[in-house]
PDB file of C-alpha atoms in Angstrom:
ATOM      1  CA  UNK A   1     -41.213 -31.465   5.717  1.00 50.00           C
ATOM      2  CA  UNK A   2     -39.161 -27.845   5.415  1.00 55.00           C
ATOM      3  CA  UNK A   3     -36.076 -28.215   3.609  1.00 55.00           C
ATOM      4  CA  UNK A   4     -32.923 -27.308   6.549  1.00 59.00           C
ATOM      5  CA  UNK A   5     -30.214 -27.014   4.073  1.00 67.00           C
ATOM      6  CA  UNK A   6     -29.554 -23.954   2.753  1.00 73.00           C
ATOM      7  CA  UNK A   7     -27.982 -25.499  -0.427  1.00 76.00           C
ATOM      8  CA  UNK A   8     -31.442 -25.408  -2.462  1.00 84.00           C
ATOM      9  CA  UNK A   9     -32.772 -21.984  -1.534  1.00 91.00           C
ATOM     10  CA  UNK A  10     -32.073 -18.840  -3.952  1.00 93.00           C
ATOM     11  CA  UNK A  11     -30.164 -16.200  -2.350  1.00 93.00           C
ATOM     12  CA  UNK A  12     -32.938 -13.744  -3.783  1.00 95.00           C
ATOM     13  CA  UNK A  13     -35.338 -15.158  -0.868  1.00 96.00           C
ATOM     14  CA  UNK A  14     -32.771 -14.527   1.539  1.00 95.00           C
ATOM     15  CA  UNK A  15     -31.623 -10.920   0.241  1.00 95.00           C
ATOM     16  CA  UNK A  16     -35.338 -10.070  -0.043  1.00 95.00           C
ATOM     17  CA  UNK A  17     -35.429 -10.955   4.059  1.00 96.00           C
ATOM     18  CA  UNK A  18     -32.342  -9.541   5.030  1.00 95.00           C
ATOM     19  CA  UNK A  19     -33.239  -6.133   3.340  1.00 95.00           C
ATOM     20  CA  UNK A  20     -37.008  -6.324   4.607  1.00 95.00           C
ATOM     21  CA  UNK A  21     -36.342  -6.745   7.752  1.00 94.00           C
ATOM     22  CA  UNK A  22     -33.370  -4.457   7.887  1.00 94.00           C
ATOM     23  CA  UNK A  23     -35.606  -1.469   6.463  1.00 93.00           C
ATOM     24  CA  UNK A  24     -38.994  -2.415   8.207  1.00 92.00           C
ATOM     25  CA  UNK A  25     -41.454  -2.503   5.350  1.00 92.00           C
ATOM     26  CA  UNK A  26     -41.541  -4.770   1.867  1.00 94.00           C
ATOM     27  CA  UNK A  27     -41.827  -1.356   0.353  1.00 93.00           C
ATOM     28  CA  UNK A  28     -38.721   0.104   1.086  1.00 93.00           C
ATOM     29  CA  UNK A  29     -37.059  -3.226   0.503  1.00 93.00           C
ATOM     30  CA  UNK A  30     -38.648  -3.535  -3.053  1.00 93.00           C
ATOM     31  CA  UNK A  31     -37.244   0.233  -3.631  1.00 92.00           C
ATOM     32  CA  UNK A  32     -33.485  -0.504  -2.384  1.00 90.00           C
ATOM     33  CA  UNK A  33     -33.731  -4.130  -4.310  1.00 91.00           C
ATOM     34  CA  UNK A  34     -35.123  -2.709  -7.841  1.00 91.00           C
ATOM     35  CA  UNK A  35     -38.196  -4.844  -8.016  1.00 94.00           C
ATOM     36  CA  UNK A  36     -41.802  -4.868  -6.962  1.00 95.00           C
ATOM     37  CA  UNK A  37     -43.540  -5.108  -3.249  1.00 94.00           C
ATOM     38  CA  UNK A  38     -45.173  -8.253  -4.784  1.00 94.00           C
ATOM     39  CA  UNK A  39     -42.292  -9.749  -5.640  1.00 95.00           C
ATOM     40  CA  UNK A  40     -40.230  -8.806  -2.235  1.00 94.00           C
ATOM     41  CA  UNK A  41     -43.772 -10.544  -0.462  1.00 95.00           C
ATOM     42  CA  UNK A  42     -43.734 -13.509  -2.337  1.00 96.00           C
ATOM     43  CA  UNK A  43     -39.895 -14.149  -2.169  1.00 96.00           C
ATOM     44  CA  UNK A  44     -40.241 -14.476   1.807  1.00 96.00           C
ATOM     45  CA  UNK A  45     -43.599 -15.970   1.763  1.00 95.00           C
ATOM     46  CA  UNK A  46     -41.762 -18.733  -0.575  1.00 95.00           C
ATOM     47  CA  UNK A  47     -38.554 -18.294   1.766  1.00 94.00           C
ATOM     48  CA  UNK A  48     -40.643 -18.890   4.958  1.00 94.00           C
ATOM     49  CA  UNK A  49     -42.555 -22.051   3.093  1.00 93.00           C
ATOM     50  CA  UNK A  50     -38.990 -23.821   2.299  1.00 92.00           C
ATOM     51  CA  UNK A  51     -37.699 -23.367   6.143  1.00 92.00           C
ATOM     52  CA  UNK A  52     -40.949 -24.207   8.253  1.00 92.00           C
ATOM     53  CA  UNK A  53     -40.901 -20.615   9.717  1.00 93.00           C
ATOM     54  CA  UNK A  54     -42.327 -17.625   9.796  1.00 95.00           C
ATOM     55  CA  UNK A  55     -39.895 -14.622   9.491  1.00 96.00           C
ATOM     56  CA  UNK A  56     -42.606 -12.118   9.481  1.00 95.00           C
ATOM     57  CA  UNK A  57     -46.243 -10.749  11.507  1.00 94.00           C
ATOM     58  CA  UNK A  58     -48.114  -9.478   8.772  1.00 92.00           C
ATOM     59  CA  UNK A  59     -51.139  -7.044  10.317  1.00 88.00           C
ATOM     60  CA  UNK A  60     -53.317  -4.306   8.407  1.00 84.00           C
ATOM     61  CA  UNK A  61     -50.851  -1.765   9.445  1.00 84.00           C
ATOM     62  CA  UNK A  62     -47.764  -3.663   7.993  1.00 86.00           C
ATOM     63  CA  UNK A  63     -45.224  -6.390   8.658  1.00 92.00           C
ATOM     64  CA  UNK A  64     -43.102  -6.939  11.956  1.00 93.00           C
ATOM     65  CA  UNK A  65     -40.209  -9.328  12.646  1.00 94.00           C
ATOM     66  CA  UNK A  66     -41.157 -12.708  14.498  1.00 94.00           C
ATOM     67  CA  UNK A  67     -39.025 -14.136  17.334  1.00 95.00           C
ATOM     68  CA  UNK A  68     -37.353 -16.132  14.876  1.00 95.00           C
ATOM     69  CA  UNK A  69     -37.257 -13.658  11.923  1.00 94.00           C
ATOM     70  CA  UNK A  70     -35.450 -11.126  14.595  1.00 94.00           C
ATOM     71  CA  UNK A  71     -33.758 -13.995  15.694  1.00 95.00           C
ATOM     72  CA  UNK A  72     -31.989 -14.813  12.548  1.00 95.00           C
ATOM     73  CA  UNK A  73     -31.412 -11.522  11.000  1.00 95.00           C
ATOM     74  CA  UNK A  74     -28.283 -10.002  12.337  1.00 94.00           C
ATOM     75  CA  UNK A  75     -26.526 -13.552  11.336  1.00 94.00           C
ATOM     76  CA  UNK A  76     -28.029 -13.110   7.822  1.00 95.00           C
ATOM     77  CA  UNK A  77     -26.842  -9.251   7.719  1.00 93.00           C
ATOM     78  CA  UNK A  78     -23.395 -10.225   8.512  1.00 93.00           C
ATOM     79  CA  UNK A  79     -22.767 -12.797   5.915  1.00 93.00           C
ATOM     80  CA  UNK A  80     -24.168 -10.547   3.616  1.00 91.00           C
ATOM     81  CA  UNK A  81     -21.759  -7.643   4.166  1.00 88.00           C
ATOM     82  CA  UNK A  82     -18.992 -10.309   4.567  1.00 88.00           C
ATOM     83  CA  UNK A  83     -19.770 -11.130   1.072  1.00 87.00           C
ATOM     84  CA  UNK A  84     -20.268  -7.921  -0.488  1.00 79.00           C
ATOM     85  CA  UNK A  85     -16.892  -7.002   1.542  1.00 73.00           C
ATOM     86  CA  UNK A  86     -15.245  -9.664   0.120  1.00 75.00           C
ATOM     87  CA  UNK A  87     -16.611  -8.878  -3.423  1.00 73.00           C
ATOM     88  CA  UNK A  88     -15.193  -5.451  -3.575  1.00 65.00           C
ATOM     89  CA  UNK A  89     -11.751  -6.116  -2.233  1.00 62.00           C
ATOM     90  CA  UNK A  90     -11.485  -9.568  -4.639  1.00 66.00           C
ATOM     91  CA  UNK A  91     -13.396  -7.807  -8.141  1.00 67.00           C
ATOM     92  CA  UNK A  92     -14.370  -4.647  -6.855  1.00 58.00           C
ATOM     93  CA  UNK A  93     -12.307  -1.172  -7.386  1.00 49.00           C
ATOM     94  CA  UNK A  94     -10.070  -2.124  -5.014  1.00 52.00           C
ATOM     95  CA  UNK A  95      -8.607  -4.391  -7.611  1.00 60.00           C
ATOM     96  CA  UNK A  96      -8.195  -1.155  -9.966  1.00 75.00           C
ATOM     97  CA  UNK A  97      -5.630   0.456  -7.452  1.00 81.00           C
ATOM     98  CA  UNK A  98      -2.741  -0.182  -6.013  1.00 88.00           C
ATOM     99  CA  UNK A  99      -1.208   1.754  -2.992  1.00 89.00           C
ATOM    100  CA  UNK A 100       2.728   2.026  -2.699  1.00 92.00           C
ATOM    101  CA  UNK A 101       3.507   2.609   0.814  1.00 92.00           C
ATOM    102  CA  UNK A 102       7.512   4.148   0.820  1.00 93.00           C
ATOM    103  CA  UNK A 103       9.820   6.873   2.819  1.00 91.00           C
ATOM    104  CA  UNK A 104       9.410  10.055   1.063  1.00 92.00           C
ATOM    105  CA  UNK A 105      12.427   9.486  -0.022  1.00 94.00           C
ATOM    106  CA  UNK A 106      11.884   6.400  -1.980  1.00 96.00           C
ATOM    107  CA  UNK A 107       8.432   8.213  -3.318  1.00 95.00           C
ATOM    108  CA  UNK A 108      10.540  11.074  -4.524  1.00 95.00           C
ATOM    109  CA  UNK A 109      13.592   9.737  -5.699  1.00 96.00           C
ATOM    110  CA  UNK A 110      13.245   6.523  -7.378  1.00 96.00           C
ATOM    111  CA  UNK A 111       9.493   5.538  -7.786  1.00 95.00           C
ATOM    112  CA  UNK A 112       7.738   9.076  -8.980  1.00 94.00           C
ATOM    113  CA  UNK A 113      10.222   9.438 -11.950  1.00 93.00           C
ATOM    114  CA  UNK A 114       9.169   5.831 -13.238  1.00 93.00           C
ATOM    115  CA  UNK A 115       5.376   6.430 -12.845  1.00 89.00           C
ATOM    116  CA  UNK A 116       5.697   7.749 -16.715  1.00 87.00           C
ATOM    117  CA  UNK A 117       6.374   3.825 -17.734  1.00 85.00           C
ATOM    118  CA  UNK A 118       3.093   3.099 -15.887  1.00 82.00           C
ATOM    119  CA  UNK A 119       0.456   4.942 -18.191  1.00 72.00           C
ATOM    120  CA  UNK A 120      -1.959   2.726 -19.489  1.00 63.00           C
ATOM    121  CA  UNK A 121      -5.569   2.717 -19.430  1.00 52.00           C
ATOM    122  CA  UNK A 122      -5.455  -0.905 -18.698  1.00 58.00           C
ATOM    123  CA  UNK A 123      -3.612  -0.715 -15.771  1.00 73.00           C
ATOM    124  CA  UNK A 124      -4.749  -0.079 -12.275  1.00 81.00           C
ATOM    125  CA  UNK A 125      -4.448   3.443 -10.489  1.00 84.00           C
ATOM    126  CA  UNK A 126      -0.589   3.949  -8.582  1.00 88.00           C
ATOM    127  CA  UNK A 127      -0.914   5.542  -5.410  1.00 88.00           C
ATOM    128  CA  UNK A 128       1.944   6.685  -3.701  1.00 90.00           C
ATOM    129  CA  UNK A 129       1.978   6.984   0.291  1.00 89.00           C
ATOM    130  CA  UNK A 130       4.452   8.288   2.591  1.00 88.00           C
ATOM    131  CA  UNK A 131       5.169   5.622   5.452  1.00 79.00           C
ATOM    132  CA  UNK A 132       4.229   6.396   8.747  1.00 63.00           C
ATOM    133  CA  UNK A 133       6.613   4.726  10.836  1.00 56.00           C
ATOM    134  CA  UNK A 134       5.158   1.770  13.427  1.00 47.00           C
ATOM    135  CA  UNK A 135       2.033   1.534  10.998  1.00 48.00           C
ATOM    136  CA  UNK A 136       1.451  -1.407   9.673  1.00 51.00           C
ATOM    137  CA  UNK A 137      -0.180  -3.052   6.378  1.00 47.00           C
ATOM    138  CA  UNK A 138      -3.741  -3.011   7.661  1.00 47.00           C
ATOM    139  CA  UNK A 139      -3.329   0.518   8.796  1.00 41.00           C
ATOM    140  CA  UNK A 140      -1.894   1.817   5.536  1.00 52.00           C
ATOM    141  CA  UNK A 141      -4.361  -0.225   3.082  1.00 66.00           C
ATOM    142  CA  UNK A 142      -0.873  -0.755   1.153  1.00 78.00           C
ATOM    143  CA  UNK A 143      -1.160  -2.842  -1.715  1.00 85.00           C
ATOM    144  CA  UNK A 144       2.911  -2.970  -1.897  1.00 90.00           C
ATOM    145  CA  UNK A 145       5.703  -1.735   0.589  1.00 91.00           C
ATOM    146  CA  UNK A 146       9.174  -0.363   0.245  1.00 92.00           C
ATOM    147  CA  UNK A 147      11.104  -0.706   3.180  1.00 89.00           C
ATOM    148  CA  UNK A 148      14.995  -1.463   4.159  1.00 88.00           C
ATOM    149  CA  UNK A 149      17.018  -4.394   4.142  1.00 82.00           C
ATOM    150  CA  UNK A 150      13.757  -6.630   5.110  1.00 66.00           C
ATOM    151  CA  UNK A 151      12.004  -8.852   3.623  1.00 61.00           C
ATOM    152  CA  UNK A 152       8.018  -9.961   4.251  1.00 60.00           C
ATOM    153  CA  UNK A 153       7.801 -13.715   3.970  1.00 63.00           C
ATOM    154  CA  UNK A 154       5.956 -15.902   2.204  1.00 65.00           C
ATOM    155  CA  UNK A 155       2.790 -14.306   2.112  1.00 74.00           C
ATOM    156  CA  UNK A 156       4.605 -11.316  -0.259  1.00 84.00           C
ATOM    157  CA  UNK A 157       6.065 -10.998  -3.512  1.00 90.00           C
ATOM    158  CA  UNK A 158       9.240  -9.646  -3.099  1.00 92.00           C
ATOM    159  CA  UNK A 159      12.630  -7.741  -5.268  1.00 93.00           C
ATOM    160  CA  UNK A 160      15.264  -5.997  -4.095  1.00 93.00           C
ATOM    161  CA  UNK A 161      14.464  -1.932  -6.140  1.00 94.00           C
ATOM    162  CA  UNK A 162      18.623  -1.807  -6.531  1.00 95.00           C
ATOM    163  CA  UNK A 163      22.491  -3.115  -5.567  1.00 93.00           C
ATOM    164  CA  UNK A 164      22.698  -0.229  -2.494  1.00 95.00           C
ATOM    165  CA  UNK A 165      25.947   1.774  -3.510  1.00 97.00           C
ATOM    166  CA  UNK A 166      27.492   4.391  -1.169  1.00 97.00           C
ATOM    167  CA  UNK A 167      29.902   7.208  -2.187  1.00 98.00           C
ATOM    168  CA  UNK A 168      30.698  10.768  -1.093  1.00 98.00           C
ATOM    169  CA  UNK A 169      29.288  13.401  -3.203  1.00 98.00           C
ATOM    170  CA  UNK A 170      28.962  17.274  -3.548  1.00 97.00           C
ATOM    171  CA  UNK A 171      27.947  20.230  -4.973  1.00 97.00           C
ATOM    172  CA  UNK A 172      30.727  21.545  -7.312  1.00 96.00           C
ATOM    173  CA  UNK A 173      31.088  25.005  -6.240  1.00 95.00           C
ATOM    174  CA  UNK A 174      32.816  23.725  -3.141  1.00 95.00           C
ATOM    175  CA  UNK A 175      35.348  22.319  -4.927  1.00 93.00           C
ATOM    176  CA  UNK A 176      36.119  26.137  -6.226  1.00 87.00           C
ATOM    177  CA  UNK A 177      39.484  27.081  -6.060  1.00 82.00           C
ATOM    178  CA  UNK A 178      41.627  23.572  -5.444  1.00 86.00           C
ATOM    179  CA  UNK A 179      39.882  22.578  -1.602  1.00 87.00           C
ATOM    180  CA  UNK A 180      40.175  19.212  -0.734  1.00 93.00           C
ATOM    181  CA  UNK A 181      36.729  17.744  -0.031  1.00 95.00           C
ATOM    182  CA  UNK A 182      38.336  15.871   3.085  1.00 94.00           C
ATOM    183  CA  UNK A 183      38.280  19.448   5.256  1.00 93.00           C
ATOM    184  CA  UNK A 184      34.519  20.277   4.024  1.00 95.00           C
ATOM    185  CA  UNK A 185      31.478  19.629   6.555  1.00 95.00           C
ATOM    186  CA  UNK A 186      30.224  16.574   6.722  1.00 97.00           C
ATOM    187  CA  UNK A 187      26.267  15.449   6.127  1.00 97.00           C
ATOM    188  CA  UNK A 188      25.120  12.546   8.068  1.00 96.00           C
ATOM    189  CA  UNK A 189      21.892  10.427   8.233  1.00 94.00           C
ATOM    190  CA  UNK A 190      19.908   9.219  11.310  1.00 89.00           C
ATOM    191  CA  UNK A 191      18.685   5.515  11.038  1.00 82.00           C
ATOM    192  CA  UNK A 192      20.190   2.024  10.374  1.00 80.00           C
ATOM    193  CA  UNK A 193      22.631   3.193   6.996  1.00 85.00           C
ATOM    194  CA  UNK A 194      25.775   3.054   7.010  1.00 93.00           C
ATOM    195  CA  UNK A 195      27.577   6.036   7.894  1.00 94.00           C
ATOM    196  CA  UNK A 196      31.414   8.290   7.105  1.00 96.00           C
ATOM    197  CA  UNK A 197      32.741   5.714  10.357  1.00 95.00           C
ATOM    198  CA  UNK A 198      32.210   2.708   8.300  1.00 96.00           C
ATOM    199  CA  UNK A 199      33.656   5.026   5.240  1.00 96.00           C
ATOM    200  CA  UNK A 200      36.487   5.116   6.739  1.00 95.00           C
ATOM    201  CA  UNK A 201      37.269   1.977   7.867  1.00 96.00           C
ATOM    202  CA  UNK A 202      36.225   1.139   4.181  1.00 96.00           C
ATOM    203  CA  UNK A 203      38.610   3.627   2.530  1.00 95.00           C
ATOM    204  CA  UNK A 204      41.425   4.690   4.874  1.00 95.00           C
ATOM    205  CA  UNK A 205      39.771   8.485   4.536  1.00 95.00           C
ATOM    206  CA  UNK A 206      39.704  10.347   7.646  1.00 94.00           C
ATOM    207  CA  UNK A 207      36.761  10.160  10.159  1.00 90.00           C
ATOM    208  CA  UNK A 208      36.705  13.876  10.425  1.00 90.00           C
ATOM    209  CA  UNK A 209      35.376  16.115  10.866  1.00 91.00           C
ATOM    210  CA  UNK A 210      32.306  15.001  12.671  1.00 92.00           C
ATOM    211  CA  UNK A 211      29.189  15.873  10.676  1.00 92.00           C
ATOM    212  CA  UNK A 212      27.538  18.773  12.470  1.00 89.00           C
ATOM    213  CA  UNK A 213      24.048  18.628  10.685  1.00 94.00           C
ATOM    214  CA  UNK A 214      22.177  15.236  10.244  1.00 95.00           C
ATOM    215  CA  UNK A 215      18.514  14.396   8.719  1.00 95.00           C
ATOM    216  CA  UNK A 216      16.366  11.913   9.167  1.00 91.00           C
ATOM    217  CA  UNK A 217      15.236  11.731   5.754  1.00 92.00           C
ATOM    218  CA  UNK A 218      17.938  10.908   2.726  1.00 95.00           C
ATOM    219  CA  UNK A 219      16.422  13.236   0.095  1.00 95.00           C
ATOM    220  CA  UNK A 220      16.543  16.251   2.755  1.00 96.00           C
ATOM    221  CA  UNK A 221      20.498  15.450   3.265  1.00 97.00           C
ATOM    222  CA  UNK A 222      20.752  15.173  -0.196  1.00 97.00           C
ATOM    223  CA  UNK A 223      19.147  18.921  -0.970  1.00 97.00           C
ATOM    224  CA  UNK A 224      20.911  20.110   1.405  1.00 97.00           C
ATOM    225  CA  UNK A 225      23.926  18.810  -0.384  1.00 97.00           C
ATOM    226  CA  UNK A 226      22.629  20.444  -3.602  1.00 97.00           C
ATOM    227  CA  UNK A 227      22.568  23.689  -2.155  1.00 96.00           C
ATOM    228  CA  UNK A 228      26.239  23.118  -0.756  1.00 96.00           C
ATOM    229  CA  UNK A 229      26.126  22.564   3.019  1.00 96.00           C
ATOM    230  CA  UNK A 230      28.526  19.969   2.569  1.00 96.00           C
ATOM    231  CA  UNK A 231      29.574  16.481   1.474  1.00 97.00           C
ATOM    232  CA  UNK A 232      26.918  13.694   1.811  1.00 98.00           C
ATOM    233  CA  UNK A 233      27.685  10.317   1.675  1.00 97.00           C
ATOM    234  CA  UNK A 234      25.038   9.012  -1.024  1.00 97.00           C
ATOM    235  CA  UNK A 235      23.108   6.310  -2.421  1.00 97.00           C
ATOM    236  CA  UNK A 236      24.475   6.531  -5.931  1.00 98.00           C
ATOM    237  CA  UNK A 237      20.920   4.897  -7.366  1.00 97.00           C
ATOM    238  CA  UNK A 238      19.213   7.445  -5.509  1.00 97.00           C
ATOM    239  CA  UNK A 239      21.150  10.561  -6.754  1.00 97.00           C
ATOM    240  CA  UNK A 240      22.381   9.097 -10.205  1.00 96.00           C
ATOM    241  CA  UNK A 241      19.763  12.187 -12.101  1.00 95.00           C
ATOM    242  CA  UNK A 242      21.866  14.676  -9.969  1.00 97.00           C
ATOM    243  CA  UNK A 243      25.553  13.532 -10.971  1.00 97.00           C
ATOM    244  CA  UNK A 244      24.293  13.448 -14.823  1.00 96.00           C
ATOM    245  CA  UNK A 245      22.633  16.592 -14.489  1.00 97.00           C
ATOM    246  CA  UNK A 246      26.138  18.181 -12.757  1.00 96.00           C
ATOM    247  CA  UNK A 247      24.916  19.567 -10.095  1.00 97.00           C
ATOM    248  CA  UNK A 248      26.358  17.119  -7.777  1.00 97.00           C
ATOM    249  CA  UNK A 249      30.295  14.975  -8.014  1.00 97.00           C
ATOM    250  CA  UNK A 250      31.370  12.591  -6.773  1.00 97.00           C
ATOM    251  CA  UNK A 251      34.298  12.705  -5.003  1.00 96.00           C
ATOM    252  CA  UNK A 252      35.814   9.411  -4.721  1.00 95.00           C
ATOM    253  CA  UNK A 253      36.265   6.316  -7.122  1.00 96.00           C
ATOM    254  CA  UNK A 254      35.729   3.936  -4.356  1.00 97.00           C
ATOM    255  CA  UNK A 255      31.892   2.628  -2.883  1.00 97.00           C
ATOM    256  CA  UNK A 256      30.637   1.142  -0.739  1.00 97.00           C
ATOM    257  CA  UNK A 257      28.571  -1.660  -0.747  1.00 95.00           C
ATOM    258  CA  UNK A 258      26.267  -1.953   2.117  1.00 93.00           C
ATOM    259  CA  UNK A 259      24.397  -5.756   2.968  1.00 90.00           C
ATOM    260  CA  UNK A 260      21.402  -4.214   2.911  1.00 89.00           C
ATOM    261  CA  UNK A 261      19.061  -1.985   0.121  1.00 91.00           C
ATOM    262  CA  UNK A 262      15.324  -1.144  -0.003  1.00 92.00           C
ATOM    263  CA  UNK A 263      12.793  -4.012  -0.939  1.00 93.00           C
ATOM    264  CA  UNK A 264       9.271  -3.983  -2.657  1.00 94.00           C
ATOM    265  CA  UNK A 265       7.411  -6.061  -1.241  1.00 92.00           C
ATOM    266  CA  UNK A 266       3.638  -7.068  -1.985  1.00 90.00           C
ATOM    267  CA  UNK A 267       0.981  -8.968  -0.679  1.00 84.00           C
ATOM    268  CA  UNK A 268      -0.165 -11.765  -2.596  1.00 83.00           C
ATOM    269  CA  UNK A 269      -3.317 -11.734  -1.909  1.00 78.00           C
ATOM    270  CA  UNK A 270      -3.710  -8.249  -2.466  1.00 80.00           C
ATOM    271  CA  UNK A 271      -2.014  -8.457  -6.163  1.00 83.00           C
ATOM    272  CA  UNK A 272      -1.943 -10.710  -9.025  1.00 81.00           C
ATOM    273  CA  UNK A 273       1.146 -11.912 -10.287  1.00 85.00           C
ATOM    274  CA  UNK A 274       0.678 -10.021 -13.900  1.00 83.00           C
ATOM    275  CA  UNK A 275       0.627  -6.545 -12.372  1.00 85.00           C
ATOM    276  CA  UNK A 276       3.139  -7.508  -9.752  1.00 89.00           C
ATOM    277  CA  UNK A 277       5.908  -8.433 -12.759  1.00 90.00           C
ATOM    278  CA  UNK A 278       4.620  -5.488 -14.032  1.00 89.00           C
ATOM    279  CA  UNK A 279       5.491  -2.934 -11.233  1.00 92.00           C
ATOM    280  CA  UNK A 280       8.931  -5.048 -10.700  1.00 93.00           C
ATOM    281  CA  UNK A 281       9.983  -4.163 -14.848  1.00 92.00           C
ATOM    282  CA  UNK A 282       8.964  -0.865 -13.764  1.00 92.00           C
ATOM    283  CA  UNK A 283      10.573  -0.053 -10.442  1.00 94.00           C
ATOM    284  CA  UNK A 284      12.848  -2.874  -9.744  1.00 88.00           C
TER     285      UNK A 284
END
């Protein structure tokens, strides 16, 4: 009586099917598989034996697919790529990298000049990607995101990168010769930060003037700043290298402190916890 469960069959029969009758001859198949035509032949013949079916016409000029044998094989094609599939992304080198999806400013700013902490021939490959806005996970292949003020649930891993601090800043030069940096232009920022109105209603400053230039990007505003278009209201994490460095001030002892910052955020089960507390004493 043929055996119907596939519990007790080798998965060598079954490969040696699925590749036979996915490259048309027990020749091929023995090639792509590593082993001998015999050995492809008798693996189906035993195959065939243990189900009560024949999977294959043999003829003088070859082998063909039965009904059933053509029948079956696109089902036994698809778990077989399901499970090689599912091999690479669980063991595979897929598990060797990890992609950081951020703005370009986050890439730039705060993640690139921490990479050095990350060098380690142990550790899997860092790749940094620029967000494209609207994309999501599955589009990006991101391993990890960086995004603000959200978080991702319980499916993710997630730390806040920093405490979000906001203070006016500028290029010294502008400050030449006693001007107060409440009449210089003003650099603004398109998107969901807060801006010089909530400033003011934080300090008592001025609302003007009315910024006449404004990016959509925080590390464009804040070259532009560098070069001394005018006085940026900053993410003091984000420019801290600048202020030691000099080439920007600040010019105000108060901050503000905004509800919201940037978040890493990682997909569980695209991460294990190890190299997740790693990249959060690295970048967090």
């Amino acid at each position: 009586m043929p055996d119907m469960s596939l519990n007790n069959i080798p998965l060598e029969w079954v490969r040696a099917f699925e590749v036979a009758g996915r490259t048309g001859t027990f020749t091929t198949a023995a090639k792509e598989s590593s082993v001998t035509q015999a050995s492809i032949s008798q693996r189906i013949s035993n195959l065939e034996q243990r189900i009560g079916a024949q999977l294959f016409v043999r003829n003088a000029r070859g082998v063909t697919l039965s009904v059933q044998g053509e029948a079956w094989l696109p089902y036994v094609t698809a778990a077989f790529r399901s499970l090689d599939e599912s091999y690479e992304e669980l063991f595979g080198i897929q598990r060797e990298k990890i992609t950081i999806s951020a703005s370009a400013s986050i890439n730039e700013l705060w993640l690139s000049p921490r990479l050095r902490h990350w060098q380690s021939k142990h550790k899997p490959q860092i790749v940094l990607s620029t967000m494209v806005l609207q994309a999501d996970d599955d589009q990006l292949g991101a391993t990890i995101r960086v995004q603000y003020g959200i978080g991702k649930g319980q499916d993710h891993y997630e730390v806040p990168l920093f405490s979000e601090q906001l203070s006016p800043v500028v290029a010294p030069e502008l400050l030449a010769g006693g001007t107060s940096w409440l009449n210089l232009p003003r650099l603004a920022l398109s998107g969901p930060r807060l801006g010089w109105h909530e400033w003011a209603r934080h300090s008592g400053d001025p609302i003007t003037p009315i910024p006449k230039m404004r990016f959509d990007s925080f590390s464009a505003a804040l070259s532009a700043a560098v070069s001394g278009a005018g006085v940026l209201l900053a993410s003091l994490p984000l420019c801290s290298s600048l202020l030691e460095q000099g080439r920007l001030i600040r010019v105000s002892e108060q901050i503000l402190e905004p509800p919201k910052t940037y978040w890493m955020a990682g997909r569980k089960a695209g991460i294990t916890k190890s190299q997740w507390n790693d990249l959060v004493d690295i970048f967090a």
